[in-house]
């Protein structure tokens, strides 16, 4: 069973607009959530994270929102830039152990 | 500062041969993780080392897979008697806090 799901395999956004990537999880024991960005032939690059004791974390153009009651998190990118085009993975961990990843969402930002 | 490095970047082997994949974590990071990404799949956890504790091997898909971490630093993932389904990108990550994990570039393994 998939404990972390990204239901949208792809997303296309116009440059300058907001990109919203979504992620759902089922394991209520997860206490830390992360977003990674991945380009082809490279390892995932850490973007932003959030602890389960918070509901929002912001870093520049990137904001992660966590809704624990809905077991849902989202990544907002504002404004979107063509260089943001990549595959985005959400991940979750329990007690600082291994990460459980979603299947990824391919973001395409059109100039 | 140097990030996580992995070698080789690409490995092509014949079915039935053994392979060794190497990971050099970020200096000072006590936690080290191995994951793999098969074609069209998400990232799958394999094994986790934390300091001197016994590793968490719960993600290893079969007893053909093993890993060592020497001196709390470099790690080697060994796959014995490789099969075609072992073809994947093998990713190593390290962490200081146990939360944010930083990944290497991966080793692309192709088993013919």
XYZ file of C-alpha atoms in Angstrom:
223
model
C 0.000 0.000 0.000
C 1.247 3.457 -0.872
C 1.622 5.494 2.287
C 2.492 8.661 0.376
C 0.645 9.545 -2.811
C 0.960 12.261 -5.397
C -2.172 11.916 -7.469
C -1.169 14.284 -10.265
C 1.563 12.795 -12.448
C 2.027 16.099 -14.258
C 1.237 19.788 -13.993
C 1.654 22.557 -16.539
C 1.815 26.209 -15.425
C 2.506 29.513 -17.137
C 5.633 31.393 -16.103
C 4.896 33.897 -13.338
C 1.836 32.065 -12.086
C 1.521 29.895 -8.990
C 2.354 26.175 -9.072
C 0.582 24.029 -6.486
C 1.763 20.466 -6.014
C -0.215 18.171 -3.755
C 0.577 15.140 -1.654
C -1.524 12.875 0.569
C -0.379 10.400 3.197
C -2.003 7.695 5.260
C 0.431 7.037 8.128
C -0.474 9.266 11.062
C 2.892 8.480 12.672
C 4.783 10.534 10.077
C 6.234 13.562 11.862
C 8.405 15.193 9.204
C 7.639 16.028 5.593
C 9.924 17.122 2.774
C 9.822 18.173 -0.845
C 12.557 17.274 -3.292
C 13.152 18.410 -6.849
C 14.724 16.062 -9.369
C 16.227 16.692 -12.771
C 16.925 13.786 -15.153
C 20.158 11.900 -14.420
C 20.634 13.705 -11.094
C 19.856 12.832 -7.495
C 16.925 14.518 -5.735
C 17.674 18.002 -4.403
C 16.206 18.986 -1.051
C 13.838 21.968 -1.347
C 11.902 22.565 1.826
C 10.592 20.662 4.823
C 8.049 20.948 7.609
C 7.661 19.375 10.997
C 4.289 17.970 12.017
C 4.059 20.571 14.792
C 3.767 23.323 12.181
C 1.257 24.017 9.453
C 3.315 26.278 7.215
C 6.934 26.828 6.293
C 8.163 29.398 3.809
C 11.503 29.778 2.038
C 11.670 32.371 -0.691
C 9.376 31.392 -3.541
C 8.567 28.050 -1.906
C 5.929 27.466 0.767
C 4.857 24.130 2.187
C 1.477 23.760 3.877
C 0.567 20.843 6.129
C -3.012 19.881 7.016
C -2.672 17.069 9.547
C -6.383 16.428 9.928
C -6.672 15.844 6.188
C -3.252 14.134 5.988
C -2.409 16.446 3.135
C 0.500 18.658 2.260
C 1.124 20.984 -0.612
C 4.010 22.899 -2.135
C 3.359 26.352 -3.555
C 5.852 27.957 -5.914
C 5.287 31.658 -6.559
C 6.153 32.983 -9.070
C 6.902 29.919 -11.167
C 9.954 30.090 -13.409
C 10.964 27.905 -16.387
C 13.934 26.644 -14.351
C 11.456 25.131 -11.891
C 10.519 22.537 -14.512
C 11.444 19.180 -12.966
C 9.911 16.218 -11.156
C 8.865 17.029 -7.596
C 8.697 14.342 -4.925
C 7.086 14.658 -1.529
C 8.474 12.462 1.221
C 7.655 11.679 4.825
C 9.514 10.167 7.740
C 8.786 8.894 11.227
C 11.310 9.601 13.941
C 14.086 10.607 11.557
C 14.216 7.252 9.885
C 13.980 6.395 6.198
C 11.945 8.500 3.831
C 8.781 7.223 2.191
C 8.331 8.917 -1.170
C 5.361 9.731 -3.332
C 5.447 8.816 -6.996
C 6.377 12.311 -8.143
C 4.728 15.099 -10.144
C 6.318 16.441 -13.307
C 6.048 20.236 -13.342
C 6.358 22.077 -16.636
C 6.592 25.853 -16.477
C 5.947 27.420 -19.861
C 7.616 30.716 -20.788
C 31.747 21.758 0.910
C 31.498 18.454 -0.891
C 28.147 16.782 -1.210
C 27.374 13.084 -1.287
C 29.390 11.304 -3.951
C 28.703 7.949 -5.528
C 30.709 5.702 -7.800
C 30.548 4.485 -10.435
C 28.046 6.801 -12.100
C 27.085 4.038 -14.517
C 27.548 0.286 -14.321
C 26.628 -2.267 -16.959
C 26.920 -5.883 -15.931
C 25.848 -9.296 -17.078
C 23.143 -11.257 -15.335
C 24.617 -13.405 -12.571
C 27.628 -11.180 -11.856
C 28.189 -9.393 -8.539
C 28.396 -5.586 -8.342
C 29.577 -3.131 -5.707
C 28.302 0.427 -5.484
C 30.065 3.019 -3.355
C 28.811 6.025 -1.411
C 30.820 8.777 0.284
C 28.505 10.744 2.581
C 28.835 14.367 3.600
C 31.499 14.702 6.264
C 30.021 14.660 9.753
C 26.736 13.089 8.717
C 26.048 10.126 10.971
C 23.072 8.734 9.081
C 23.400 7.088 5.652
C 20.609 5.698 3.493
C 20.368 3.680 0.292
C 17.359 3.969 -2.027
C 16.689 2.860 -5.569
C 14.494 4.118 -8.364
C 13.453 1.598 -10.972
C 12.237 2.761 -14.376
C 8.889 4.505 -14.029
C 8.810 3.923 -10.285
C 9.196 6.089 -7.213
C 12.111 5.995 -4.814
C 12.248 2.839 -2.739
C 14.093 2.572 0.595
C 16.694 -0.183 0.867
C 18.833 0.168 4.019
C 19.697 2.743 6.697
C 22.787 3.182 8.887
C 22.759 5.410 11.986
C 26.042 5.812 13.820
C 27.214 2.544 15.349
C 23.738 1.051 15.609
C 22.736 -2.076 13.730
C 21.486 -1.087 10.275
C 17.808 -1.107 9.348
C 17.737 -3.635 6.502
C 13.955 -3.793 6.221
C 13.899 -2.456 2.657
C 16.333 -4.899 1.075
C 14.394 -6.848 -1.593
C 16.293 -10.123 -1.248
C 19.281 -11.727 0.462
C 21.322 -11.017 -2.667
C 21.518 -7.429 -1.427
C 23.833 -6.379 1.403
C 25.542 -3.209 2.553
C 28.379 -2.199 4.810
C 29.443 1.063 6.311
C 33.069 1.162 7.366
C 34.325 3.530 10.039
C 31.028 5.347 10.134
C 31.707 6.936 6.759
C 31.929 5.240 3.343
C 29.281 2.665 2.469
C 29.254 -0.120 -0.104
C 26.079 -1.707 -1.459
C 26.695 -5.176 -2.879
C 24.327 -7.032 -5.156
C 25.202 -10.684 -5.721
C 24.122 -12.715 -8.735
C 22.474 -9.711 -10.367
C 19.138 -10.121 -12.140
C 17.578 -7.948 -14.820
C 15.002 -6.641 -12.332
C 17.882 -5.154 -10.320
C 18.369 -2.568 -13.089
C 17.676 0.807 -11.495
C 19.288 4.018 -10.286
C 20.751 3.414 -6.841
C 20.777 6.547 -4.697
C 22.647 7.215 -1.498
C 21.711 9.944 0.981
C 23.212 11.197 4.211
C 21.856 13.259 7.066
C 23.140 15.005 10.147
C 19.814 15.409 11.882
C 17.937 12.393 10.627
C 15.388 14.687 8.971
C 16.709 16.448 5.875
C 18.512 13.901 3.728
C 20.930 14.977 1.018
C 21.277 12.763 -2.002
C 24.165 11.850 -4.235
C 23.901 11.752 -8.034
C 23.164 8.030 -8.091
C 24.595 4.995 -9.839
C 22.690 3.770 -12.884
C 22.895 -0.024 -12.907
C 22.001 -1.934 -16.044
C 21.884 -5.717 -15.912
C 21.945 -7.322 -19.346
